[in-house]
Amino acid sequence: MGEKENEDPTVTKMFHYKMLSDLLGSKEAAKSSMLYSYKHGFSGFAARLTDSQAKEIEVIPNQVHKFHTTRSWDFMGLNDHSTTNLLTKSNMGEGIIIGVIDSGVWPESESFNDRGMNPIPPHWKGICQEGQLFNSSNCNKKLIGARWFVKGILDQSQTPINISNGEDILSARDSSGHGTHTASIAAGNFVVNANYEGLAAGLARGGAPRAHLAVYKVCWSFGHGGCTDVDLLKAFDKAIQDGVDILSVSIGISIPLFSYADQRNSIAIGSFHATAKGITVACSAGNDGPTAMTVENTAPWIITVAATTIDRAFPTAITLGNNLTLWGQSVDTRMHNHGFTGITFSDRIALNNSDDSALGCKRGSLNATLAAGQIILCFSQSSTQNIFSAAISVAEAGGVGLIFAQYRSDGLESCHYIPCIKVDYEVGTQILSYIRKTRSPIAKLGIPKTIIGKWVSPKVADFSGRGPSSISPTVLKPDIAAPGVDIIAAYIPFGAEKSSGFALLSGTSMSCPHIAGITALIKSVHKNWSPAAIRSALVTTASQKGTDGSNIAEEGSTRKVADPFDMGGGVVNPNRAIDPGLIYDIETNDYVKFLCGTGFSSKSVSGLTQTKANCTKNRLNELNLNLPSITIPYLKRKVTVSRKVTNVGPVESMYKAVVEAPQGVNMKVEPQILRFNKTTQIVPFKVTFFTTGKVYGDYRFGRLIWRDPKHTVTIPISMRAIFV
């Protein structure tokens, strides 16, 4: 019934009884019928009524509500109450061990409880390594192993860790929160009523809640921080020895990238050996997008994961003194005064008018006398300016709130000190127009709300690293995209109130463990599938359409339709990936021959692969590595590419080719029909590309699809024509 008309709850309750008495005919009937009188936050009541009685007054039927998940898994179709999806078919990843190479773990987090967990799998050979504030009792049937590797970072920094000031913790215990977050995304157990400051509340869980976790701490916070190659390589080495089935690595190096055979590319080297042992390795694509060629972790044996949004947002109202309400987004639910207060534009209160540093609220740029008690409107002048640093600047100057207008970007962060709301330039300009036209402008900042399903999604995040690969242009990267914006997951306790144990974070670091969790589910069903087979299943069944049926877009400077350099094969579709029909498989020796074909010497390849490589005799045209994609960076008139597919569907199957050629290119597939039976389960085919243009072009994109009555097996095609 809306807002209370009287502040006295007794009066409100009497009004409810009178209304119900008039309907039912007596006070006694009203008392018997009424369940609750809502008289504090709002006005209303709950009562038992017949259908005919209900029709006489405006009522809302009482419904049974289900727990809400923390969204990203339900968004991908993996809700835990379905009996037909991949989550239930795989027994939630039961028996699979996911290794997480990161910054460690906070073992007391509820996400790592072992309720409902099966015994530790017999193939596990690892340990629970003790250290500072960490002992063997911190492990259980969920968190079955933990190790830490610090020698590399100690050698690099040449200074000891000062453990007395809390710089870091000399054990597998997480001091930054990053590793705890990623581990719980991959395989966190069920946690009821998880939330971040009251937002995104629901049932939290990882992708494979019945899988086991082993953590390997290689990233440290002391000194300049970071994760060194020697520590990373040791972590890979131990993870292989320990018996993990999957590795999640949300770590990378910036451009320029080192070659796959360079010892400084420890992730490429370590992941090669893991892959050779049948361990699937998922890595983050990096956060330097949306610029082209910023994708990291580009080795062809790695599953490289881009980040997307989901259909959840945190809209926050900004009410101006002229009663105009505009909307931004925020995750700051505390420190609000809930009333109108003065608002001003940062440039008006600059400490120094000779530069424009106050425009973006850089630290030390604001006049504290003029900022005190005001909401400050700031305009970011580049995509690198940060709402958090602007909030510190405003808080130091005595401001009580921040509205930060910026280049459209994904991901929210709490400002902690004052309430902050992020808006785009359009909304920022509307607010600025009001300030300029009003003698004493005022505004009120609302409390963020959690809204699901009202935004077109997913979209490729603006920060997600983009292809093509700068080191190996014939290998499409990223491979696949998964949720990575405003993901709620376990976190270390922080602040005086020790937080809720959960945090909202954004990055390809968050999308990577989504794929690791899904991989665990697939591996639980298809125990003998190779890492390449699992990657193929993910890529060939991925979605290119959003929730509204339109093509998935990318959040960049131009907001275009996403292409393979933004999201690889598309956004992961777990329930389709379990039954892909056909797979593009690759053996370890194929990677060796690929490396030889890219120009590495026998010595370099032998050093990387620990095999006796002969690159003179055994080399593979790099275009012919059996990837679930085709990328041709230099198409000179005509080229033919070879692939082969393995049938993992019904034994007797027939697939027909459907071609969507890139603009300016003709495609011919031979054969156009693939037939499988008991004796033929692997069939090769060739695709020939002809250019039809007469000028140099940029990359163009297309698809090759194999269809039978049940399956649609799609690989992305990326091509750039040149003329000689």
XYZ file of C-alpha atoms in Angstrom:
724
model
C 0.000 0.000 0.000
C 3.034 2.279 -0.449
C 4.471 4.704 2.058
C 3.074 5.064 5.565
C 0.546 7.862 5.982
C 1.152 7.995 9.728
C 4.380 7.613 11.674
C 2.583 5.892 14.566
C 2.625 2.130 13.820
C -0.402 1.578 16.076
C -2.496 3.948 13.954
C -1.304 2.234 10.776
C -2.213 -1.191 12.154
C -5.703 0.016 13.192
C -6.219 1.332 9.659
C -5.322 -2.110 8.285
C -7.760 -3.846 10.627
C -10.546 -1.416 9.730
C -9.998 -1.959 6.027
C -10.057 -5.735 6.479
C -13.052 -5.575 8.850
C -15.054 -3.597 6.282
C -14.263 -6.285 3.718
C -14.935 -9.333 5.903
C -17.816 -7.916 8.010
C -16.363 -8.098 11.523
C -13.286 -7.346 13.645
C -13.090 -11.002 14.673
C -12.930 -12.154 11.062
C -10.253 -9.548 10.360
C -8.108 -10.700 13.306
C -8.449 -14.341 12.237
C -7.577 -13.520 8.635
C -4.595 -11.211 9.132
C -1.090 -12.722 9.140
C 1.100 -9.622 9.245
C 0.634 -5.893 9.452
C 3.511 -4.086 7.758
C 3.778 -0.813 9.608
C 7.411 0.244 9.915
C 9.158 0.558 6.573
C 5.957 0.771 4.536
C 2.221 0.231 4.873
C 0.474 -3.017 4.018
C -0.819 -6.274 5.408
C -0.900 -9.985 4.646
C -4.203 -11.801 5.079
C -5.973 -15.019 4.108
C -8.706 -14.186 1.579
C -10.938 -16.102 -0.792
C -10.722 -15.348 -4.513
C -13.935 -13.328 -4.404
C -12.740 -11.309 -1.389
C -9.388 -10.667 -3.034
C -11.071 -9.241 -6.109
C -12.741 -6.554 -3.998
C -9.426 -4.962 -2.968
C -6.043 -4.628 -4.645
C -3.884 -7.569 -3.555
C -0.593 -9.204 -4.502
C -0.796 -13.029 -4.307
C 1.701 -14.617 -1.927
C 4.310 -16.543 -3.901
C 6.982 -19.040 -2.883
C 10.363 -17.553 -3.708
C 13.455 -19.593 -4.522
C 16.942 -18.645 -3.389
C 18.647 -16.415 -5.944
C 22.089 -17.581 -7.024
C 24.884 -15.019 -7.258
C 23.823 -14.969 -10.868
C 26.633 -15.743 -13.320
C 26.044 -19.514 -13.223
C 22.264 -19.216 -13.578
C 22.855 -16.698 -16.356
C 24.746 -19.414 -18.261
C 22.000 -21.988 -17.675
C 23.640 -23.900 -14.824
C 21.003 -23.574 -12.102
C 21.318 -26.164 -9.380
C 17.613 -27.144 -9.296
C 17.469 -28.407 -12.900
C 17.649 -32.152 -13.542
C 18.765 -31.884 -17.160
C 21.660 -29.431 -17.309
C 25.409 -30.046 -17.249
C 25.643 -29.291 -13.528
C 23.459 -32.242 -12.578
C 24.663 -34.568 -15.349
C 28.205 -34.135 -14.055
C 27.269 -34.523 -10.354
C 28.554 -30.963 -9.934
C 32.118 -31.902 -10.864
C 32.394 -34.731 -8.352
C 35.837 -36.356 -8.217
C 37.607 -33.633 -10.251
C 40.512 -31.625 -8.817
C 40.925 -28.001 -9.899
C 44.292 -26.400 -9.240
C 44.364 -22.612 -8.877
C 47.682 -20.834 -9.373
C 47.210 -17.415 -7.814
C 47.719 -15.495 -4.559
C 46.636 -18.249 -2.186
C 43.402 -18.814 -0.296
C 41.508 -17.737 2.818
C 40.624 -21.231 4.060
C 38.051 -20.108 6.638
C 35.779 -18.722 3.918
C 32.410 -20.476 3.878
C 32.955 -21.164 0.170
C 35.597 -23.724 1.139
C 33.528 -25.691 3.640
C 33.374 -29.404 2.840
C 29.723 -30.121 3.587
C 28.441 -32.680 1.101
C 31.895 -33.360 -0.321
C 33.011 -36.881 -1.198
C 36.331 -38.287 0.056
C 39.549 -36.987 -1.492
C 40.116 -38.700 -4.875
C 42.728 -41.485 -4.820
C 44.724 -39.861 -7.638
C 45.553 -36.882 -5.389
C 49.218 -36.951 -4.333
C 49.598 -33.428 -2.957
C 49.985 -31.934 0.502
C 48.633 -29.173 2.711
C 51.841 -27.215 3.226
C 52.130 -25.451 6.555
C 53.362 -21.911 7.075
C 52.558 -18.666 8.813
C 48.918 -18.707 10.021
C 48.304 -21.886 8.022
C 48.474 -25.520 9.069
C 47.226 -28.888 7.856
C 43.902 -28.464 9.660
C 43.080 -25.626 7.213
C 42.598 -28.231 4.488
C 39.549 -30.476 4.223
C 37.643 -32.483 1.600
C 36.964 -29.290 -0.415
C 40.324 -27.546 -0.060
C 42.447 -30.681 -0.334
C 45.837 -29.106 -0.970
C 47.818 -25.895 -0.603
C 51.385 -24.956 -1.478
C 53.344 -21.700 -1.594
C 56.348 -20.658 -3.623
C 58.333 -17.593 -2.615
C 61.957 -18.135 -3.578
C 61.605 -16.391 -6.925
C 60.049 -13.205 -5.566
C 62.537 -13.073 -2.676
C 65.401 -13.327 -5.111
C 63.857 -10.725 -7.395
C 63.290 -8.158 -4.651
C 66.479 -8.900 -2.695
C 64.594 -7.901 0.456
C 62.980 -10.131 3.080
C 59.255 -10.010 3.733
C 58.337 -7.904 6.738
C 55.661 -10.172 8.176
C 55.240 -8.015 11.278
C 53.605 -5.141 9.351
C 51.241 -7.400 7.411
C 52.957 -6.889 4.029
C 52.174 -10.496 3.220
C 51.829 -13.894 4.874
C 54.519 -16.550 4.442
C 52.165 -19.390 3.657
C 49.381 -20.321 1.260
C 47.106 -17.882 3.095
C 45.866 -15.137 0.787
C 46.669 -11.538 1.712
C 45.233 -9.822 -1.394
C 41.891 -11.613 -1.921
C 42.479 -12.334 -5.609
C 43.222 -16.045 -5.218
C 40.359 -16.587 -2.780
C 37.980 -14.954 -5.256
C 39.105 -16.974 -8.289
C 39.172 -20.295 -6.401
C 35.624 -19.850 -5.138
C 34.382 -18.956 -8.647
C 35.792 -22.208 -9.997
C 34.681 -24.607 -7.272
C 33.301 -22.851 -4.202
C 30.767 -24.794 -2.145
C 27.214 -23.586 -1.527
C 26.875 -20.511 0.702
C 23.414 -19.208 1.596
C 22.757 -15.445 1.643
C 26.090 -14.378 0.200
C 26.176 -10.665 -0.598
C 28.373 -7.628 -0.924
C 27.130 -4.852 1.380
C 23.598 -6.127 0.821
C 23.938 -6.186 -2.988
C 23.854 -9.223 -5.303
C 22.444 -11.313 -2.452
C 21.716 -14.973 -2.997
C 23.083 -18.489 -2.982
C 26.770 -18.417 -3.854
C 28.605 -21.360 -5.390
C 31.350 -22.121 -7.823
C 30.963 -23.662 -11.253
C 31.785 -27.133 -9.956
C 30.655 -27.068 -6.299
C 31.480 -30.735 -5.720
C 34.951 -30.557 -7.279
C 37.998 -30.404 -5.023
C 40.432 -27.483 -4.873
C 44.208 -27.276 -4.644
C 45.779 -23.831 -4.383
C 49.295 -22.784 -5.366
C 50.382 -19.390 -4.078
C 52.860 -17.703 -6.420
C 51.700 -14.075 -6.295
C 52.863 -11.852 -3.467
C 52.033 -8.367 -2.196
C 55.271 -7.293 -0.524
C 57.731 -4.930 -2.184
C 56.639 -4.301 -5.761
C 54.597 -7.502 -5.633
C 53.945 -9.904 -8.465
C 54.375 -13.503 -9.536
C 57.815 -14.583 -10.804
C 58.544 -17.091 -13.551
C 60.468 -19.462 -11.316
C 57.698 -19.601 -8.763
C 55.110 -20.073 -11.514
C 57.045 -22.906 -13.115
C 57.446 -24.631 -9.762
C 53.721 -24.332 -9.172
C 52.967 -25.953 -12.543
C 55.483 -28.630 -11.781
C 54.001 -29.464 -8.394
C 50.430 -29.285 -9.678
C 51.249 -31.876 -12.333
C 52.869 -34.081 -9.692
C 49.979 -33.622 -7.266
C 47.414 -34.939 -9.719
C 45.210 -31.953 -10.567
C 42.836 -32.397 -13.514
C 42.423 -28.722 -14.427
C 44.447 -25.576 -13.826
C 43.049 -22.055 -13.559
C 45.650 -19.320 -14.038
C 44.429 -15.724 -13.806
C 47.905 -14.259 -14.311
C 49.602 -12.741 -17.346
C 52.394 -10.630 -18.746
C 52.036 -7.403 -20.669
C 52.789 -6.680 -24.295
C 55.264 -7.342 -25.870
C 54.874 -11.062 -25.291
C 57.759 -13.477 -25.101
C 57.940 -16.379 -27.525
C 56.574 -19.735 -26.417
C 60.087 -21.139 -26.100
C 61.421 -18.213 -24.056
C 62.019 -19.161 -20.412
C 60.391 -15.874 -19.387
C 57.090 -17.158 -20.773
C 56.644 -19.474 -17.808
C 52.891 -19.817 -18.266
C 53.306 -21.066 -21.853
C 56.016 -23.501 -20.789
C 54.295 -24.750 -17.641
C 50.953 -25.106 -19.375
C 52.521 -27.060 -22.233
C 53.745 -29.715 -19.817
C 50.436 -29.753 -18.000
C 48.569 -30.174 -21.284
C 50.922 -32.982 -22.325
C 49.867 -34.784 -19.130
C 46.185 -34.341 -19.960
C 45.588 -31.355 -17.662
C 43.388 -28.633 -19.166
C 44.768 -25.139 -18.535
C 42.512 -22.054 -18.601
C 44.139 -18.605 -18.548
C 42.868 -15.043 -18.485
C 43.088 -12.984 -21.693
C 44.356 -9.872 -19.885
C 42.750 -6.531 -19.057
C 44.355 -4.171 -21.578
C 41.424 -4.020 -24.025
C 39.702 -2.751 -26.025
C 42.827 -2.033 -28.086
C 43.651 -4.682 -30.712
C 46.513 -7.142 -30.123
C 46.389 -6.850 -26.330
C 45.393 -10.467 -25.656
C 47.774 -12.396 -23.392
C 48.395 -16.098 -22.726
C 48.192 -16.915 -26.421
C 49.834 -20.363 -26.594
C 47.657 -22.686 -28.709
C 47.456 -25.333 -25.961
C 45.903 -22.858 -23.485
C 42.189 -21.991 -23.272
C 42.367 -18.180 -23.295
C 39.299 -16.557 -21.744
C 37.774 -13.146 -22.499
C 35.351 -11.396 -20.133
C 31.712 -10.409 -20.603
C 28.957 -8.727 -18.639
C 25.929 -10.554 -17.230
C 22.324 -9.375 -16.898
C 22.736 -7.909 -13.416
C 23.220 -4.219 -12.662
C 23.258 -1.911 -9.646
C 21.318 1.208 -10.724
C 21.550 4.161 -8.371
C 19.349 7.247 -8.476
C 20.682 10.807 -8.524
C 17.851 13.239 -7.712
C 18.522 16.882 -8.529
C 16.928 19.878 -6.857
C 14.647 20.409 -9.868
C 13.125 16.920 -9.234
C 14.899 15.409 -12.229
C 16.105 11.873 -11.441
C 19.066 10.520 -13.379
C 20.687 7.109 -13.073
C 24.177 5.829 -12.587
C 25.652 2.697 -11.033
C 27.263 2.144 -7.656
C 28.110 -0.499 -5.070
C 28.418 1.922 -2.142
C 25.540 1.248 0.224
C 26.957 2.875 3.360
C 27.800 6.437 4.437
C 24.727 8.014 2.811
C 23.038 10.966 4.480
C 19.790 10.183 2.571
C 18.986 13.861 2.119
C 19.632 16.719 -0.267
C 22.979 18.468 -0.056
C 24.924 20.933 -2.139
C 26.467 19.793 -5.414
C 29.208 21.467 -7.428
C 31.406 20.861 -10.450
C 35.041 20.041 -9.626
C 36.389 22.601 -12.112
C 34.621 25.358 -10.160
C 36.542 24.527 -6.996
C 39.988 24.006 -8.518
C 42.908 24.841 -6.293
C 44.842 25.945 -9.360
C 43.004 27.285 -12.396
C 46.086 27.124 -14.588
C 45.629 23.406 -15.346
C 42.710 21.021 -15.742
C 43.661 18.469 -13.081
C 40.577 19.369 -11.033
C 38.322 18.314 -13.899
C 39.095 14.660 -13.159
C 39.493 15.275 -9.402
C 43.165 14.395 -9.224
C 44.577 14.309 -5.720
C 45.453 17.730 -4.400
C 43.552 19.556 -7.149
C 40.463 20.618 -5.143
C 39.956 23.622 -2.849
C 39.019 22.094 0.516
C 37.135 25.196 1.668
C 34.816 25.077 -1.351
C 34.538 21.262 -1.451
C 33.566 20.770 2.194
C 30.121 19.214 2.631
C 29.475 19.085 -1.127
C 28.750 16.335 -3.646
C 31.422 16.778 -6.327
C 30.857 16.096 -10.034
C 34.090 15.057 -11.772
C 34.789 14.245 -15.416
C 37.373 11.608 -16.259
C 39.570 12.770 -19.126
C 40.789 9.322 -20.187
C 39.910 5.667 -19.817
C 42.775 5.285 -17.339
C 41.398 7.707 -14.740
C 39.978 5.953 -11.764
C 36.857 6.565 -9.662
C 38.632 5.241 -6.557
C 41.474 7.763 -6.713
C 38.963 10.533 -7.444
C 37.015 9.492 -4.329
C 40.146 9.781 -2.193
C 40.728 13.259 -3.607
C 37.154 14.352 -2.880
C 37.176 12.832 0.612
C 40.491 14.513 1.461
C 39.013 17.859 0.377
C 35.981 17.341 2.650
C 33.476 16.327 -0.032
C 30.625 14.029 1.026
C 29.860 12.314 -2.277
C 31.207 11.765 -5.788
C 29.530 11.571 -9.175
C 32.154 10.373 -11.640
C 31.420 10.852 -15.342
C 33.635 8.734 -17.513
C 34.277 6.929 -20.742
C 31.863 3.993 -20.827
C 33.579 1.173 -19.000
C 32.673 -2.045 -17.248
C 33.069 -2.980 -13.621
C 32.267 -1.205 -10.382
C 34.353 -0.729 -7.263
C 33.547 0.565 -3.837
C 35.016 3.916 -2.890
C 34.874 3.043 0.848
C 35.365 6.662 2.028
C 32.308 8.372 0.517
C 29.379 7.240 -1.638
C 30.337 7.212 -5.327
C 28.180 6.880 -8.418
C 29.548 6.207 -11.883
C 27.718 7.814 -14.827
C 28.426 8.151 -18.516
C 29.266 11.484 -20.149
C 25.664 12.053 -21.234
C 24.299 11.889 -17.685
C 27.302 13.831 -16.391
C 26.608 16.613 -18.866
C 22.937 16.784 -17.822
C 23.989 17.196 -14.187
C 26.551 19.835 -15.159
C 23.879 21.729 -17.085
C 21.688 21.799 -13.957
C 24.602 23.047 -11.810
C 25.373 25.863 -14.251
C 21.759 27.013 -14.466
C 21.030 26.939 -10.721
C 22.119 29.465 -8.115
C 22.308 26.931 -5.234
C 22.244 23.467 -6.804
C 21.430 20.496 -4.578
C 21.227 16.752 -5.129
C 20.452 13.514 -3.317
C 22.338 10.257 -3.926
C 20.216 7.114 -3.758
C 21.048 3.659 -2.450
C 22.086 1.103 -5.110
C 19.600 -1.632 -6.018
C 20.250 -5.090 -7.456
C 18.324 -5.521 -10.724
C 18.431 -8.690 -12.845
C 17.270 -9.307 -16.387
C 16.596 -5.720 -17.467
C 19.770 -5.144 -19.506
C 20.727 -6.635 -22.856
C 23.555 -9.030 -22.185
C 26.131 -10.354 -22.426
C 28.534 -7.791 -23.864
C 32.278 -8.213 -24.170
C 33.837 -6.078 -21.434
C 35.764 -3.011 -22.522
C 38.868 -4.083 -20.564
C 39.000 -7.630 -21.970
C 42.189 -8.264 -23.981
C 41.592 -8.292 -27.744
C 43.120 -10.274 -30.594
C 44.688 -10.894 -32.938
C 47.598 -12.545 -31.176
C 50.697 -10.389 -31.502
C 53.031 -13.370 -31.233
C 51.205 -16.036 -33.225
C 48.692 -14.417 -35.618
C 47.552 -17.763 -37.071
C 46.214 -18.859 -33.666
C 42.876 -17.263 -32.786
C 42.900 -15.691 -29.342
C 40.924 -15.379 -27.160
C 39.266 -18.799 -27.508
C 36.075 -18.211 -25.557
C 34.317 -15.615 -23.393
C 32.699 -15.976 -19.962
C 31.284 -13.693 -17.235
C 33.897 -11.386 -15.750
C 32.158 -8.134 -14.745
C 30.977 -7.471 -11.172
C 31.295 -11.092 -10.122
C 30.586 -11.804 -6.466
C 32.750 -14.462 -4.839
C 34.639 -15.197 -1.638
C 37.168 -12.662 -0.381
C 39.491 -12.098 2.532
C 38.089 -10.236 5.567
C 38.985 -6.547 5.420
C 38.231 -3.329 7.255
C 37.245 -2.801 10.862
C 33.940 -4.636 10.320
C 35.735 -7.547 8.594
C 33.247 -7.397 5.672
C 30.815 -10.106 4.625
C 33.493 -12.422 3.278
C 32.466 -11.672 -0.322
C 33.477 -9.056 -2.871
C 32.440 -7.866 -6.314
C 35.398 -7.901 -8.700
C 35.818 -7.503 -12.463
C 38.454 -8.736 -14.883
C 39.416 -11.632 -17.090
C 40.762 -13.018 -13.803
C 37.114 -13.672 -12.965
C 36.120 -15.107 -16.366
C 38.995 -17.609 -16.383
C 37.810 -19.649 -13.351
C 34.309 -19.743 -14.846
C 35.792 -21.764 -17.698
C 37.842 -23.867 -15.256
C 34.656 -24.737 -13.375
C 32.775 -25.627 -16.570
C 35.758 -27.686 -17.717
C 35.534 -29.664 -14.462
C 31.891 -30.459 -15.204
C 32.734 -31.626 -18.730
C 35.713 -33.647 -17.492
C 33.494 -35.325 -14.913
C 31.270 -36.643 -17.716
C 33.919 -37.200 -20.420
C 36.854 -38.431 -18.372
C 38.974 -39.410 -21.392
C 38.632 -36.166 -23.349
C 41.894 -34.354 -24.004
C 42.387 -30.654 -23.178
C 42.039 -29.893 -26.911
C 38.773 -31.843 -27.087
C 37.352 -29.867 -24.152
C 38.464 -26.568 -25.692
C 36.871 -27.585 -28.992
C 33.587 -28.444 -27.275
C 33.514 -25.024 -25.595
C 34.364 -23.066 -28.756
C 32.167 -24.893 -31.287
C 29.034 -24.689 -29.138
C 29.470 -21.092 -27.919
C 26.755 -18.490 -28.399
C 26.998 -15.393 -30.584
C 23.564 -14.058 -29.576
C 22.540 -12.004 -26.561
C 19.502 -12.352 -24.319
C 17.403 -10.287 -26.736
C 18.346 -12.404 -29.759
C 20.636 -9.775 -31.279
C 24.327 -10.261 -32.001
C 26.556 -9.936 -28.947
C 28.183 -6.500 -28.836
C 31.503 -5.379 -27.408
C 31.957 -2.460 -25.037
C 34.728 -0.539 -26.718
C 35.146 2.952 -28.014
C 32.713 2.253 -30.868
C 30.326 -0.379 -29.420
C 30.356 -2.635 -32.455
C 29.162 -6.204 -32.923
C 31.682 -8.496 -31.231
C 33.963 -10.497 -33.533
C 36.299 -13.473 -32.915
C 39.122 -11.172 -31.765
C 36.800 -9.959 -28.998
C 35.316 -13.278 -27.841
C 36.813 -16.167 -29.818
C 34.063 -18.652 -30.652
C 31.574 -16.685 -28.544
C 30.158 -16.754 -25.032
C 30.363 -20.142 -23.363
C 27.219 -22.306 -23.426
C 27.890 -25.085 -20.895
C 24.802 -27.163 -21.581
C 25.616 -27.408 -25.278
C 29.318 -28.053 -24.656
C 28.579 -31.389 -22.989
C 27.324 -32.760 -26.331
C 29.193 -31.000 -29.157
C 28.729 -33.734 -31.770
C 32.188 -33.262 -33.325
C 35.498 -32.187 -31.819
C 38.722 -30.804 -33.250
C 41.316 -32.803 -31.314
C 45.060 -32.147 -31.054
C 47.841 -34.404 -29.777
C 50.995 -33.203 -28.043
C 53.128 -34.089 -31.063
C 50.953 -31.813 -33.214
C 51.970 -28.871 -31.022
C 55.640 -29.872 -31.417
C 55.300 -29.910 -35.216
C 53.396 -26.603 -35.090
C 56.262 -24.974 -33.180
C 58.705 -26.274 -35.767
C 56.452 -24.903 -38.513
C 56.458 -21.424 -36.981
C 60.250 -21.180 -37.367
C 61.626 -22.362 -34.042
C 64.833 -24.388 -34.171
C 65.005 -28.025 -33.112
C 66.992 -26.935 -30.063
C 64.414 -24.345 -28.963
C 61.497 -26.724 -29.423
C 63.338 -29.511 -27.598
C 64.035 -27.143 -24.711
C 60.364 -26.220 -24.396
C 58.814 -29.649 -24.921
C 61.511 -31.845 -23.341
C 61.371 -34.039 -26.452
C 63.885 -34.724 -29.198
C 62.375 -32.472 -31.840
C 63.583 -32.633 -35.426
C 62.261 -29.504 -37.074
C 63.933 -30.325 -40.384
C 61.812 -33.442 -40.905
C 58.728 -32.885 -38.750
C 57.084 -29.528 -39.245
C 53.466 -28.540 -39.684
C 52.179 -25.595 -41.666
C 51.001 -23.349 -38.837
C 47.654 -22.822 -40.595
C 46.986 -26.560 -40.314
C 47.143 -26.994 -36.549
C 43.781 -28.647 -35.823
C 42.297 -25.711 -33.896
C 38.525 -25.104 -33.678
C 39.080 -21.907 -35.662
C 40.795 -20.737 -38.845
C 42.860 -17.549 -38.841
C 44.731 -16.423 -41.931
C 46.592 -13.146 -41.349
C 47.995 -12.945 -44.905
C 45.745 -14.362 -47.603
C 47.501 -14.045 -50.967
C 44.912 -14.864 -53.598
C 44.348 -18.513 -52.561
C 45.153 -20.813 -49.656
C 43.957 -24.265 -48.557
C 43.672 -25.216 -44.889
C 43.331 -28.745 -43.474
C 41.287 -29.859 -40.494
C 39.904 -33.124 -39.139
C 36.980 -33.784 -36.824
C 36.277 -36.642 -34.437
C 32.729 -37.866 -33.942
C 31.696 -37.935 -30.259
C 27.965 -38.169 -30.987
C 25.925 -41.076 -32.358
C 28.130 -43.622 -34.125
C 26.143 -43.393 -37.366
C 26.142 -39.684 -38.179
C 26.163 -37.375 -41.183
C 27.055 -33.677 -41.159
C 26.609 -31.073 -43.894
C 28.763 -27.981 -44.301
C 27.266 -24.501 -44.062
C 29.582 -21.694 -45.143
C 29.441 -18.055 -44.030
C 32.410 -16.597 -45.908
C 34.143 -13.398 -44.809
C 33.343 -10.394 -46.983
C 35.522 -10.336 -50.100
C 36.462 -14.010 -49.804
C 35.058 -17.149 -51.427
C 35.192 -20.461 -49.535
C 35.099 -24.024 -50.804
C 34.791 -26.987 -48.407
C 35.749 -30.503 -49.510
C 33.988 -32.795 -48.805
C 30.778 -30.938 -48.091
C 29.278 -33.950 -46.318
C 30.990 -35.862 -43.512
C 29.846 -39.443 -42.834
C 30.696 -41.390 -39.692
C 30.152 -45.057 -38.817
C 31.680 -47.805 -36.646
C 34.903 -47.903 -38.633
C 35.166 -44.192 -39.465
C 35.087 -41.842 -36.483
C 37.708 -39.314 -37.654
C 37.210 -37.530 -40.974
C 39.547 -34.930 -42.541
C 38.412 -32.047 -44.712
C 39.920 -29.063 -46.517
C 38.813 -25.472 -46.844
C 40.081 -23.362 -49.738
C 39.865 -19.569 -49.573
C 39.982 -17.262 -52.622
C 40.183 -13.480 -52.397
C 37.796 -11.506 -54.565
C 38.966 -7.976 -53.691
C 41.694 -5.938 -55.280
C 42.824 -3.769 -52.370
C 44.465 -4.397 -49.033
C 41.878 -4.995 -46.349
C 41.560 -5.298 -42.620
C 40.404 -8.515 -41.002
C 37.063 -9.920 -42.096
C 35.170 -12.614 -40.268
C 33.006 -15.592 -41.093
C 32.044 -19.069 -39.892
C 32.180 -22.694 -40.964
C 29.327 -24.769 -39.560
C 28.828 -28.543 -39.608
C 25.205 -29.543 -39.014
C 23.319 -32.743 -38.369
C 19.703 -32.945 -37.128
C 20.834 -32.388 -33.521
C 24.202 -30.610 -33.510
C 25.554 -27.317 -34.813
C 29.359 -27.323 -34.766
C 30.671 -23.820 -35.484
C 34.210 -22.541 -35.880
C 35.079 -18.844 -36.348
C 37.075 -17.676 -39.363
C 39.290 -14.575 -39.370
C 41.028 -13.442 -42.507
C 43.053 -10.554 -43.908
C 43.740 -10.352 -47.618
C 46.957 -8.907 -49.035
C 48.064 -8.507 -52.640
C 51.483 -9.027 -54.166
